[in-house]
């Protein structure tokens, strides 16, 4: 008998917490103090926007939160488990379980179908049998309005459609946290609105925390909270 899936923790619970993060980039005379003691929390069902000028540290912070890089000082915890100073294997496993990424450029495998692109993270994680992966991918594509285009190749989709496939792919492993770096920055106004509208709806439906980096003040104003950043600190 297949075990029932565990229900997500209540909306509003803190699932991502960092404290006192410092990050330096470069060496010797070119060494730059990019993050200067940043602390941050993200909660289930909420969308947090990080805004600020280019070079202020937004993307560096997102890469640390996504366990793609390690801080020089400070701590990052996901679901209460400290992850910031673990080894590469542990961080890779945690990313697969807990984190979905949406970037400005969709990074789809264009020679594969929308369905196959959404299934790729599930295949890598290896948690579901093939029929269940396929069923879940179909459902996710339907949820982003692409239920009738599941078998189209990436090259046969518009830019807005490709980014919606990227959103579905980010959700494929039921992550605890969605990290989005300028997810609408490469889209026109109509497609920007369409892609952004998905994030708060899916976050609340699935009990996920969304952390969004954006230069778009209209999108930031529609998030649950906005955190302005300048010179490596929140202001």
JSON list of C-alpha atoms in Angstrom, two decimals:
[
{"chain": "A", "resi": 1, "resn": "UNK", "atom": "CA", "xyz": [0.00, 0.00, 0.00]},
{"chain": "A", "resi": 2, "resn": "UNK", "atom": "CA", "xyz": [1.37, 3.40, -0.96]},
{"chain": "A", "resi": 3, "resn": "UNK", "atom": "CA", "xyz": [1.91, 5.74, 1.98]},
{"chain": "A", "resi": 4, "resn": "UNK", "atom": "CA", "xyz": [-0.11, 8.95, 2.00]},
{"chain": "A", "resi": 5, "resn": "UNK", "atom": "CA", "xyz": [1.85, 12.08, 1.21]},
{"chain": "A", "resi": 6, "resn": "UNK", "atom": "CA", "xyz": [2.57, 14.25, 4.21]},
{"chain": "A", "resi": 7, "resn": "UNK", "atom": "CA", "xyz": [0.56, 17.47, 4.23]},
{"chain": "A", "resi": 8, "resn": "UNK", "atom": "CA", "xyz": [2.56, 20.73, 4.25]},
{"chain": "A", "resi": 9, "resn": "UNK", "atom": "CA", "xyz": [3.07, 22.58, 7.50]},
{"chain": "A", "resi": 10, "resn": "UNK", "atom": "CA", "xyz": [0.59, 25.44, 8.17]},
{"chain": "A", "resi": 11, "resn": "UNK", "atom": "CA", "xyz": [0.85, 28.57, 6.04]},
{"chain": "A", "resi": 12, "resn": "UNK", "atom": "CA", "xyz": [2.94, 31.24, 7.72]},
{"chain": "A", "resi": 13, "resn": "UNK", "atom": "CA", "xyz": [5.50, 28.85, 9.21]},
{"chain": "A", "resi": 14, "resn": "UNK", "atom": "CA", "xyz": [9.12, 29.96, 8.74]},
{"chain": "A", "resi": 15, "resn": "UNK", "atom": "CA", "xyz": [10.82, 27.49, 6.36]},
{"chain": "A", "resi": 16, "resn": "UNK", "atom": "CA", "xyz": [13.93, 29.48, 5.43]},
{"chain": "A", "resi": 17, "resn": "UNK", "atom": "CA", "xyz": [15.97, 31.48, 7.90]},
{"chain": "A", "resi": 18, "resn": "UNK", "atom": "CA", "xyz": [19.37, 33.09, 7.56]},
{"chain": "A", "resi": 19, "resn": "UNK", "atom": "CA", "xyz": [21.25, 35.16, 10.09]},
{"chain": "A", "resi": 20, "resn": "UNK", "atom": "CA", "xyz": [24.34, 37.34, 9.87]},
{"chain": "A", "resi": 21, "resn": "UNK", "atom": "CA", "xyz": [25.35, 36.38, 6.34]},
{"chain": "A", "resi": 22, "resn": "UNK", "atom": "CA", "xyz": [28.61, 37.82, 5.04]},
{"chain": "A", "resi": 23, "resn": "UNK", "atom": "CA", "xyz": [30.00, 37.16, 1.57]},
{"chain": "A", "resi": 24, "resn": "UNK", "atom": "CA", "xyz": [33.21, 38.44, -0.03]},
{"chain": "A", "resi": 25, "resn": "UNK", "atom": "CA", "xyz": [33.98, 38.16, -3.74]},
{"chain": "A", "resi": 26, "resn": "UNK", "atom": "CA", "xyz": [37.35, 38.61, -5.42]},
{"chain": "A", "resi": 27, "resn": "UNK", "atom": "CA", "xyz": [40.84, 38.50, -3.98]},
{"chain": "A", "resi": 28, "resn": "UNK", "atom": "CA", "xyz": [43.51, 40.83, -2.63]},
{"chain": "A", "resi": 29, "resn": "UNK", "atom": "CA", "xyz": [42.97, 44.47, -3.69]},
{"chain": "A", "resi": 30, "resn": "UNK", "atom": "CA", "xyz": [39.89, 43.47, -5.68]},
{"chain": "A", "resi": 31, "resn": "UNK", "atom": "CA", "xyz": [38.16, 41.81, -2.72]},
{"chain": "A", "resi": 32, "resn": "UNK", "atom": "CA", "xyz": [34.62, 43.19, -2.27]},
{"chain": "A", "resi": 33, "resn": "UNK", "atom": "CA", "xyz": [32.40, 42.82, 0.79]},
{"chain": "A", "resi": 34, "resn": "UNK", "atom": "CA", "xyz": [29.13, 42.00, -1.05]},
{"chain": "A", "resi": 35, "resn": "UNK", "atom": "CA", "xyz": [26.87, 40.94, 1.85]},
{"chain": "A", "resi": 36, "resn": "UNK", "atom": "CA", "xyz": [27.35, 42.59, 5.25]},
{"chain": "A", "resi": 37, "resn": "UNK", "atom": "CA", "xyz": [25.51, 40.68, 7.93]},
{"chain": "A", "resi": 38, "resn": "UNK", "atom": "CA", "xyz": [22.17, 39.97, 6.20]},
{"chain": "A", "resi": 39, "resn": "UNK", "atom": "CA", "xyz": [19.38, 38.27, 8.17]},
{"chain": "A", "resi": 40, "resn": "UNK", "atom": "CA", "xyz": [16.17, 37.08, 6.54]},
{"chain": "A", "resi": 41, "resn": "UNK", "atom": "CA", "xyz": [13.12, 34.81, 6.97]},
{"chain": "A", "resi": 42, "resn": "UNK", "atom": "CA", "xyz": [10.69, 33.33, 4.43]},
{"chain": "A", "resi": 43, "resn": "UNK", "atom": "CA", "xyz": [7.33, 31.79, 5.34]},
{"chain": "A", "resi": 44, "resn": "UNK", "atom": "CA", "xyz": [5.01, 29.25, 3.75]},
{"chain": "A", "resi": 45, "resn": "UNK", "atom": "CA", "xyz": [2.38, 30.68, 1.42]},
{"chain": "A", "resi": 46, "resn": "UNK", "atom": "CA", "xyz": [4.04, 34.09, 1.18]},
{"chain": "A", "resi": 47, "resn": "UNK", "atom": "CA", "xyz": [5.96, 35.88, -1.58]},
{"chain": "A", "resi": 48, "resn": "UNK", "atom": "CA", "xyz": [8.90, 38.03, -0.43]},
{"chain": "A", "resi": 49, "resn": "UNK", "atom": "CA", "xyz": [10.42, 40.52, -2.87]},
{"chain": "A", "resi": 50, "resn": "UNK", "atom": "CA", "xyz": [14.05, 41.63, -2.62]},
{"chain": "A", "resi": 51, "resn": "UNK", "atom": "CA", "xyz": [14.60, 44.87, -4.53]},
{"chain": "A", "resi": 52, "resn": "UNK", "atom": "CA", "xyz": [17.51, 47.21, -5.08]},
{"chain": "A", "resi": 53, "resn": "UNK", "atom": "CA", "xyz": [19.98, 48.53, -7.66]},
{"chain": "A", "resi": 54, "resn": "UNK", "atom": "CA", "xyz": [22.31, 46.30, -9.65]},
{"chain": "A", "resi": 55, "resn": "UNK", "atom": "CA", "xyz": [25.33, 45.23, -7.63]},
{"chain": "A", "resi": 56, "resn": "UNK", "atom": "CA", "xyz": [23.69, 45.63, -4.21]},
{"chain": "A", "resi": 57, "resn": "UNK", "atom": "CA", "xyz": [23.94, 41.89, -3.41]},
{"chain": "A", "resi": 58, "resn": "UNK", "atom": "CA", "xyz": [20.46, 40.59, -4.32]},
{"chain": "A", "resi": 59, "resn": "UNK", "atom": "CA", "xyz": [21.54, 37.77, -6.61]},
{"chain": "A", "resi": 60, "resn": "UNK", "atom": "CA", "xyz": [24.47, 36.85, -4.35]},
{"chain": "A", "resi": 61, "resn": "UNK", "atom": "CA", "xyz": [22.01, 36.44, -1.47]},
{"chain": "A", "resi": 62, "resn": "UNK", "atom": "CA", "xyz": [19.69, 34.32, -3.62]},
{"chain": "A", "resi": 63, "resn": "UNK", "atom": "CA", "xyz": [22.57, 32.01, -4.59]},
{"chain": "A", "resi": 64, "resn": "UNK", "atom": "CA", "xyz": [23.43, 31.55, -0.92]},
{"chain": "A", "resi": 65, "resn": "UNK", "atom": "CA", "xyz": [19.81, 30.87, 0.02]},
{"chain": "A", "resi": 66, "resn": "UNK", "atom": "CA", "xyz": [19.67, 28.32, -2.81]},
{"chain": "A", "resi": 67, "resn": "UNK", "atom": "CA", "xyz": [22.76, 26.54, -1.43]},
{"chain": "A", "resi": 68, "resn": "UNK", "atom": "CA", "xyz": [24.60, 27.19, -4.69]},
{"chain": "A", "resi": 69, "resn": "UNK", "atom": "CA", "xyz": [27.34, 28.98, -2.77]},
{"chain": "A", "resi": 70, "resn": "UNK", "atom": "CA", "xyz": [28.52, 29.19, 0.84]},
{"chain": "A", "resi": 71, "resn": "UNK", "atom": "CA", "xyz": [28.69, 32.29, 3.05]},
{"chain": "A", "resi": 72, "resn": "UNK", "atom": "CA", "xyz": [31.96, 33.46, 4.53]},
{"chain": "A", "resi": 73, "resn": "UNK", "atom": "CA", "xyz": [30.13, 33.89, 7.84]},
{"chain": "A", "resi": 74, "resn": "UNK", "atom": "CA", "xyz": [26.58, 33.42, 9.12]},
{"chain": "A", "resi": 75, "resn": "UNK", "atom": "CA", "xyz": [24.02, 30.63, 9.03]},
{"chain": "A", "resi": 76, "resn": "UNK", "atom": "CA", "xyz": [21.29, 29.37, 6.69]},
{"chain": "A", "resi": 77, "resn": "UNK", "atom": "CA", "xyz": [18.62, 26.93, 7.91]},
{"chain": "A", "resi": 78, "resn": "UNK", "atom": "CA", "xyz": [15.89, 25.18, 5.89]},
{"chain": "A", "resi": 79, "resn": "UNK", "atom": "CA", "xyz": [13.01, 23.68, 7.86]},
{"chain": "A", "resi": 80, "resn": "UNK", "atom": "CA", "xyz": [15.11, 24.11, 10.98]},
{"chain": "A", "resi": 81, "resn": "UNK", "atom": "CA", "xyz": [18.15, 22.25, 9.63]},
{"chain": "A", "resi": 82, "resn": "UNK", "atom": "CA", "xyz": [21.37, 24.27, 9.32]},
{"chain": "A", "resi": 83, "resn": "UNK", "atom": "CA", "xyz": [22.69, 23.85, 5.77]},
{"chain": "A", "resi": 84, "resn": "UNK", "atom": "CA", "xyz": [25.13, 26.71, 5.21]},
{"chain": "A", "resi": 85, "resn": "UNK", "atom": "CA", "xyz": [28.33, 24.88, 6.09]},
{"chain": "A", "resi": 86, "resn": "UNK", "atom": "CA", "xyz": [27.52, 21.35, 5.01]},
{"chain": "A", "resi": 87, "resn": "UNK", "atom": "CA", "xyz": [29.45, 19.56, 2.27]},
{"chain": "A", "resi": 88, "resn": "UNK", "atom": "CA", "xyz": [28.60, 19.64, -1.44]},
{"chain": "A", "resi": 89, "resn": "UNK", "atom": "CA", "xyz": [26.72, 16.32, -1.37]},
{"chain": "A", "resi": 90, "resn": "UNK", "atom": "CA", "xyz": [24.46, 17.42, 1.49]},
{"chain": "A", "resi": 91, "resn": "UNK", "atom": "CA", "xyz": [23.72, 20.79, -0.15]},
{"chain": "A", "resi": 92, "resn": "UNK", "atom": "CA", "xyz": [22.96, 19.11, -3.48]},
{"chain": "A", "resi": 93, "resn": "UNK", "atom": "CA", "xyz": [20.54, 16.69, -1.79]},
{"chain": "A", "resi": 94, "resn": "UNK", "atom": "CA", "xyz": [18.87, 19.55, 0.08]},
{"chain": "A", "resi": 95, "resn": "UNK", "atom": "CA", "xyz": [18.44, 21.54, -3.14]},
{"chain": "A", "resi": 96, "resn": "UNK", "atom": "CA", "xyz": [16.72, 18.56, -4.77]},
{"chain": "A", "resi": 97, "resn": "UNK", "atom": "CA", "xyz": [14.32, 18.13, -1.85]},
{"chain": "A", "resi": 98, "resn": "UNK", "atom": "CA", "xyz": [13.61, 21.70, -0.84]},
{"chain": "A", "resi": 99, "resn": "UNK", "atom": "CA", "xyz": [14.37, 24.27, -3.54]},
{"chain": "A", "resi": 100, "resn": "UNK", "atom": "CA", "xyz": [12.95, 25.15, -6.94]},
{"chain": "A", "resi": 101, "resn": "UNK", "atom": "CA", "xyz": [14.63, 27.80, -9.09]},
{"chain": "A", "resi": 102, "resn": "UNK", "atom": "CA", "xyz": [13.11, 30.17, -11.66]},
{"chain": "A", "resi": 103, "resn": "UNK", "atom": "CA", "xyz": [15.62, 32.42, -13.45]},
{"chain": "A", "resi": 104, "resn": "UNK", "atom": "CA", "xyz": [15.28, 35.34, -15.87]},
{"chain": "A", "resi": 105, "resn": "UNK", "atom": "CA", "xyz": [16.23, 33.00, -18.71]},
{"chain": "A", "resi": 106, "resn": "UNK", "atom": "CA", "xyz": [14.24, 29.78, -18.72]},
{"chain": "A", "resi": 107, "resn": "UNK", "atom": "CA", "xyz": [17.19, 27.41, -19.37]},
{"chain": "A", "resi": 108, "resn": "UNK", "atom": "CA", "xyz": [14.91, 24.80, -20.95]},
{"chain": "A", "resi": 109, "resn": "UNK", "atom": "CA", "xyz": [16.30, 21.93, -22.98]},
{"chain": "A", "resi": 110, "resn": "UNK", "atom": "CA", "xyz": [14.77, 23.18, -26.21]},
{"chain": "A", "resi": 111, "resn": "UNK", "atom": "CA", "xyz": [15.14, 19.87, -28.07]},
{"chain": "A", "resi": 112, "resn": "UNK", "atom": "CA", "xyz": [12.86, 18.22, -25.49]},
{"chain": "A", "resi": 113, "resn": "UNK", "atom": "CA", "xyz": [9.12, 18.63, -25.01]},
{"chain": "A", "resi": 114, "resn": "UNK", "atom": "CA", "xyz": [7.53, 20.73, -22.28]},
{"chain": "A", "resi": 115, "resn": "UNK", "atom": "CA", "xyz": [6.55, 17.50, -20.52]},
{"chain": "A", "resi": 116, "resn": "UNK", "atom": "CA", "xyz": [10.09, 16.11, -20.65]},
{"chain": "A", "resi": 117, "resn": "UNK", "atom": "CA", "xyz": [11.55, 19.37, -19.31]},
{"chain": "A", "resi": 118, "resn": "UNK", "atom": "CA", "xyz": [9.23, 19.29, -16.29]},
{"chain": "A", "resi": 119, "resn": "UNK", "atom": "CA", "xyz": [10.04, 15.63, -15.64]},
{"chain": "A", "resi": 120, "resn": "UNK", "atom": "CA", "xyz": [13.84, 16.13, -15.63]},
{"chain": "A", "resi": 121, "resn": "UNK", "atom": "CA", "xyz": [14.19, 17.21, -11.97]},
{"chain": "A", "resi": 122, "resn": "UNK", "atom": "CA", "xyz": [11.89, 14.35, -10.91]},
{"chain": "A", "resi": 123, "resn": "UNK", "atom": "CA", "xyz": [14.03, 11.85, -12.77]},
{"chain": "A", "resi": 124, "resn": "UNK", "atom": "CA", "xyz": [17.15, 13.24, -11.13]},
{"chain": "A", "resi": 125, "resn": "UNK", "atom": "CA", "xyz": [15.62, 13.00, -7.65]},
{"chain": "A", "resi": 126, "resn": "UNK", "atom": "CA", "xyz": [14.30, 9.48, -8.38]},
{"chain": "A", "resi": 127, "resn": "UNK", "atom": "CA", "xyz": [11.51, 9.58, -5.84]},
{"chain": "A", "resi": 128, "resn": "UNK", "atom": "CA", "xyz": [8.56, 8.64, -8.11]},
{"chain": "A", "resi": 129, "resn": "UNK", "atom": "CA", "xyz": [7.97, 5.87, -10.66]},
{"chain": "A", "resi": 130, "resn": "UNK", "atom": "CA", "xyz": [7.75, 6.93, -14.30]},
{"chain": "A", "resi": 131, "resn": "UNK", "atom": "CA", "xyz": [3.92, 6.90, -14.58]},
{"chain": "A", "resi": 132, "resn": "UNK", "atom": "CA", "xyz": [3.57, 9.13, -11.50]},
{"chain": "A", "resi": 133, "resn": "UNK", "atom": "CA", "xyz": [6.25, 11.52, -12.79]},
{"chain": "A", "resi": 134, "resn": "UNK", "atom": "CA", "xyz": [4.41, 11.80, -16.09]},
{"chain": "A", "resi": 135, "resn": "UNK", "atom": "CA", "xyz": [1.04, 12.34, -14.37]},
{"chain": "A", "resi": 136, "resn": "UNK", "atom": "CA", "xyz": [2.51, 15.03, -12.10]},
{"chain": "A", "resi": 137, "resn": "UNK", "atom": "CA", "xyz": [4.18, 16.81, -15.02]},
{"chain": "A", "resi": 138, "resn": "UNK", "atom": "CA", "xyz": [0.87, 16.85, -16.91]},
{"chain": "A", "resi": 139, "resn": "UNK", "atom": "CA", "xyz": [-0.86, 18.34, -13.87]},
{"chain": "A", "resi": 140, "resn": "UNK", "atom": "CA", "xyz": [1.77, 21.03, -13.37]},
{"chain": "A", "resi": 141, "resn": "UNK", "atom": "CA", "xyz": [1.65, 22.09, -17.02]},
{"chain": "A", "resi": 142, "resn": "UNK", "atom": "CA", "xyz": [-2.13, 22.29, -16.80]},
{"chain": "A", "resi": 143, "resn": "UNK", "atom": "CA", "xyz": [-1.81, 24.48, -13.70]},
{"chain": "A", "resi": 144, "resn": "UNK", "atom": "CA", "xyz": [0.29, 27.02, -15.64]},
{"chain": "A", "resi": 145, "resn": "UNK", "atom": "CA", "xyz": [-2.10, 27.02, -18.59]},
{"chain": "A", "resi": 146, "resn": "UNK", "atom": "CA", "xyz": [-0.15, 24.71, -20.90]},
{"chain": "A", "resi": 147, "resn": "UNK", "atom": "CA", "xyz": [-2.18, 21.53, -20.61]},
{"chain": "A", "resi": 148, "resn": "UNK", "atom": "CA", "xyz": [-2.69, 21.40, -24.37]},
{"chain": "A", "resi": 149, "resn": "UNK", "atom": "CA", "xyz": [0.98, 21.98, -25.22]},
{"chain": "A", "resi": 150, "resn": "UNK", "atom": "CA", "xyz": [2.66, 19.28, -23.16]},
{"chain": "A", "resi": 151, "resn": "UNK", "atom": "CA", "xyz": [4.23, 17.57, -26.17]},
{"chain": "A", "resi": 152, "resn": "UNK", "atom": "CA", "xyz": [5.46, 20.71, -27.93]},
{"chain": "A", "resi": 153, "resn": "UNK", "atom": "CA", "xyz": [9.22, 21.12, -28.14]},
{"chain": "A", "resi": 154, "resn": "UNK", "atom": "CA", "xyz": [10.78, 24.12, -26.44]},
{"chain": "A", "resi": 155, "resn": "UNK", "atom": "CA", "xyz": [11.46, 25.62, -29.86]},
{"chain": "A", "resi": 156, "resn": "UNK", "atom": "CA", "xyz": [7.70, 25.53, -30.58]},
{"chain": "A", "resi": 157, "resn": "UNK", "atom": "CA", "xyz": [6.78, 27.61, -27.52]},
{"chain": "A", "resi": 158, "resn": "UNK", "atom": "CA", "xyz": [6.71, 31.40, -27.15]},
{"chain": "A", "resi": 159, "resn": "UNK", "atom": "CA", "xyz": [8.96, 33.15, -24.63]},
{"chain": "A", "resi": 160, "resn": "UNK", "atom": "CA", "xyz": [6.13, 33.48, -22.13]},
{"chain": "A", "resi": 161, "resn": "UNK", "atom": "CA", "xyz": [5.20, 29.83, -22.56]},
{"chain": "A", "resi": 162, "resn": "UNK", "atom": "CA", "xyz": [8.80, 28.74, -22.08]},
{"chain": "A", "resi": 163, "resn": "UNK", "atom": "CA", "xyz": [8.98, 30.67, -18.81]},
{"chain": "A", "resi": 164, "resn": "UNK", "atom": "CA", "xyz": [5.73, 29.07, -17.63]},
{"chain": "A", "resi": 165, "resn": "UNK", "atom": "CA", "xyz": [7.29, 25.67, -18.34]},
{"chain": "A", "resi": 166, "resn": "UNK", "atom": "CA", "xyz": [10.24, 26.81, -16.19]},
{"chain": "A", "resi": 167, "resn": "UNK", "atom": "CA", "xyz": [7.82, 27.64, -13.35]},
{"chain": "A", "resi": 168, "resn": "UNK", "atom": "CA", "xyz": [6.22, 24.18, -13.65]},
{"chain": "A", "resi": 169, "resn": "UNK", "atom": "CA", "xyz": [9.69, 22.60, -13.67]},
{"chain": "A", "resi": 170, "resn": "UNK", "atom": "CA", "xyz": [10.62, 24.50, -10.50]},
{"chain": "A", "resi": 171, "resn": "UNK", "atom": "CA", "xyz": [7.57, 22.96, -8.79]},
{"chain": "A", "resi": 172, "resn": "UNK", "atom": "CA", "xyz": [8.15, 19.42, -10.01]},
{"chain": "A", "resi": 173, "resn": "UNK", "atom": "CA", "xyz": [9.74, 18.04, -6.83]},
{"chain": "A", "resi": 174, "resn": "UNK", "atom": "CA", "xyz": [7.26, 19.80, -4.53]},
{"chain": "A", "resi": 175, "resn": "UNK", "atom": "CA", "xyz": [9.94, 22.12, -3.11]},
{"chain": "A", "resi": 176, "resn": "UNK", "atom": "CA", "xyz": [9.58, 23.88, 0.21]},
{"chain": "A", "resi": 177, "resn": "UNK", "atom": "CA", "xyz": [10.98, 27.10, -1.28]},
{"chain": "A", "resi": 178, "resn": "UNK", "atom": "CA", "xyz": [10.86, 28.72, -4.72]},
{"chain": "A", "resi": 179, "resn": "UNK", "atom": "CA", "xyz": [13.70, 31.14, -5.49]},
{"chain": "A", "resi": 180, "resn": "UNK", "atom": "CA", "xyz": [13.06, 33.41, -8.46]},
{"chain": "A", "resi": 181, "resn": "UNK", "atom": "CA", "xyz": [15.75, 35.71, -9.91]},
{"chain": "A", "resi": 182, "resn": "UNK", "atom": "CA", "xyz": [14.13, 38.31, -12.19]},
{"chain": "A", "resi": 183, "resn": "UNK", "atom": "CA", "xyz": [11.67, 35.68, -13.49]},
{"chain": "A", "resi": 184, "resn": "UNK", "atom": "CA", "xyz": [9.80, 38.22, -15.64]},
{"chain": "A", "resi": 185, "resn": "UNK", "atom": "CA", "xyz": [12.77, 40.36, -16.67]},
{"chain": "A", "resi": 186, "resn": "UNK", "atom": "CA", "xyz": [12.93, 38.92, -20.18]},
{"chain": "A", "resi": 187, "resn": "UNK", "atom": "CA", "xyz": [9.18, 39.11, -20.90]},
{"chain": "A", "resi": 188, "resn": "UNK", "atom": "CA", "xyz": [6.74, 41.70, -22.21]},
{"chain": "A", "resi": 189, "resn": "UNK", "atom": "CA", "xyz": [4.14, 43.24, -19.86]},
{"chain": "A", "resi": 190, "resn": "UNK", "atom": "CA", "xyz": [1.39, 40.71, -20.65]},
{"chain": "A", "resi": 191, "resn": "UNK", "atom": "CA", "xyz": [3.58, 37.66, -20.13]},
{"chain": "A", "resi": 192, "resn": "UNK", "atom": "CA", "xyz": [5.22, 39.23, -17.05]},
{"chain": "A", "resi": 193, "resn": "UNK", "atom": "CA", "xyz": [1.82, 39.56, -15.42]},
{"chain": "A", "resi": 194, "resn": "UNK", "atom": "CA", "xyz": [0.85, 36.02, -16.40]},
{"chain": "A", "resi": 195, "resn": "UNK", "atom": "CA", "xyz": [4.04, 34.48, -15.00]},
{"chain": "A", "resi": 196, "resn": "UNK", "atom": "CA", "xyz": [3.97, 36.52, -11.80]},
{"chain": "A", "resi": 197, "resn": "UNK", "atom": "CA", "xyz": [0.30, 35.72, -11.16]},
{"chain": "A", "resi": 198, "resn": "UNK", "atom": "CA", "xyz": [1.27, 32.04, -10.97]},
{"chain": "A", "resi": 199, "resn": "UNK", "atom": "CA", "xyz": [3.74, 32.45, -8.11]},
{"chain": "A", "resi": 200, "resn": "UNK", "atom": "CA", "xyz": [1.50, 33.67, -5.26]},
{"chain": "A", "resi": 201, "resn": "UNK", "atom": "CA", "xyz": [-1.31, 31.35, -6.33]},
{"chain": "A", "resi": 202, "resn": "UNK", "atom": "CA", "xyz": [0.92, 28.30, -6.42]},
{"chain": "A", "resi": 203, "resn": "UNK", "atom": "CA", "xyz": [2.68, 29.31, -3.18]},
{"chain": "A", "resi": 204, "resn": "UNK", "atom": "CA", "xyz": [-0.62, 29.48, -1.31]},
{"chain": "A", "resi": 205, "resn": "UNK", "atom": "CA", "xyz": [-2.05, 26.36, -2.95]},
{"chain": "A", "resi": 206, "resn": "UNK", "atom": "CA", "xyz": [1.05, 24.29, -2.15]},
{"chain": "A", "resi": 207, "resn": "UNK", "atom": "CA", "xyz": [2.22, 25.94, 1.08]},
{"chain": "A", "resi": 208, "resn": "UNK", "atom": "CA", "xyz": [5.52, 27.09, -0.41]},
{"chain": "A", "resi": 209, "resn": "UNK", "atom": "CA", "xyz": [7.67, 30.12, 0.38]},
{"chain": "A", "resi": 210, "resn": "UNK", "atom": "CA", "xyz": [8.61, 32.27, -2.61]},
{"chain": "A", "resi": 211, "resn": "UNK", "atom": "CA", "xyz": [11.62, 34.62, -2.56]},
{"chain": "A", "resi": 212, "resn": "UNK", "atom": "CA", "xyz": [11.67, 36.89, -5.60]},
{"chain": "A", "resi": 213, "resn": "UNK", "atom": "CA", "xyz": [14.44, 39.22, -6.79]},
{"chain": "A", "resi": 214, "resn": "UNK", "atom": "CA", "xyz": [13.07, 41.89, -9.10]},
{"chain": "A", "resi": 215, "resn": "UNK", "atom": "CA", "xyz": [13.71, 45.38, -10.52]},
{"chain": "A", "resi": 216, "resn": "UNK", "atom": "CA", "xyz": [10.00, 45.73, -11.36]},
{"chain": "A", "resi": 217, "resn": "UNK", "atom": "CA", "xyz": [8.31, 48.00, -8.77]},
{"chain": "A", "resi": 218, "resn": "UNK", "atom": "CA", "xyz": [4.81, 46.96, -9.87]},
{"chain": "A", "resi": 219, "resn": "UNK", "atom": "CA", "xyz": [5.56, 43.29, -9.24]},
{"chain": "A", "resi": 220, "resn": "UNK", "atom": "CA", "xyz": [7.31, 44.06, -5.94]},
{"chain": "A", "resi": 221, "resn": "UNK", "atom": "CA", "xyz": [4.27, 46.02, -4.75]},
{"chain": "A", "resi": 222, "resn": "UNK", "atom": "CA", "xyz": [2.07, 42.94, -5.24]},
{"chain": "A", "resi": 223, "resn": "UNK", "atom": "CA", "xyz": [4.22, 40.71, -3.02]},
{"chain": "A", "resi": 224, "resn": "UNK", "atom": "CA", "xyz": [3.39, 40.02, 0.63]},
{"chain": "A", "resi": 225, "resn": "UNK", "atom": "CA", "xyz": [6.54, 41.85, 1.77]},
{"chain": "A", "resi": 226, "resn": "UNK", "atom": "CA", "xyz": [9.22, 43.95, 0.08]},
{"chain": "A", "resi": 227, "resn": "UNK", "atom": "CA", "xyz": [12.80, 44.14, 1.37]},
{"chain": "A", "resi": 228, "resn": "UNK", "atom": "CA", "xyz": [14.89, 46.92, -0.18]},
{"chain": "A", "resi": 229, "resn": "UNK", "atom": "CA", "xyz": [18.63, 46.19, -0.33]},
{"chain": "A", "resi": 230, "resn": "UNK", "atom": "CA", "xyz": [21.52, 48.58, -0.83]},
{"chain": "A", "resi": 231, "resn": "UNK", "atom": "CA", "xyz": [25.28, 48.03, -0.47]},
{"chain": "A", "resi": 232, "resn": "UNK", "atom": "CA", "xyz": [24.93, 44.53, 0.92]},
{"chain": "A", "resi": 233, "resn": "UNK", "atom": "CA", "xyz": [22.34, 45.19, 3.65]},
{"chain": "A", "resi": 234, "resn": "UNK", "atom": "CA", "xyz": [18.58, 45.50, 3.92]},
{"chain": "A", "resi": 235, "resn": "UNK", "atom": "CA", "xyz": [17.46, 49.10, 4.46]}
]
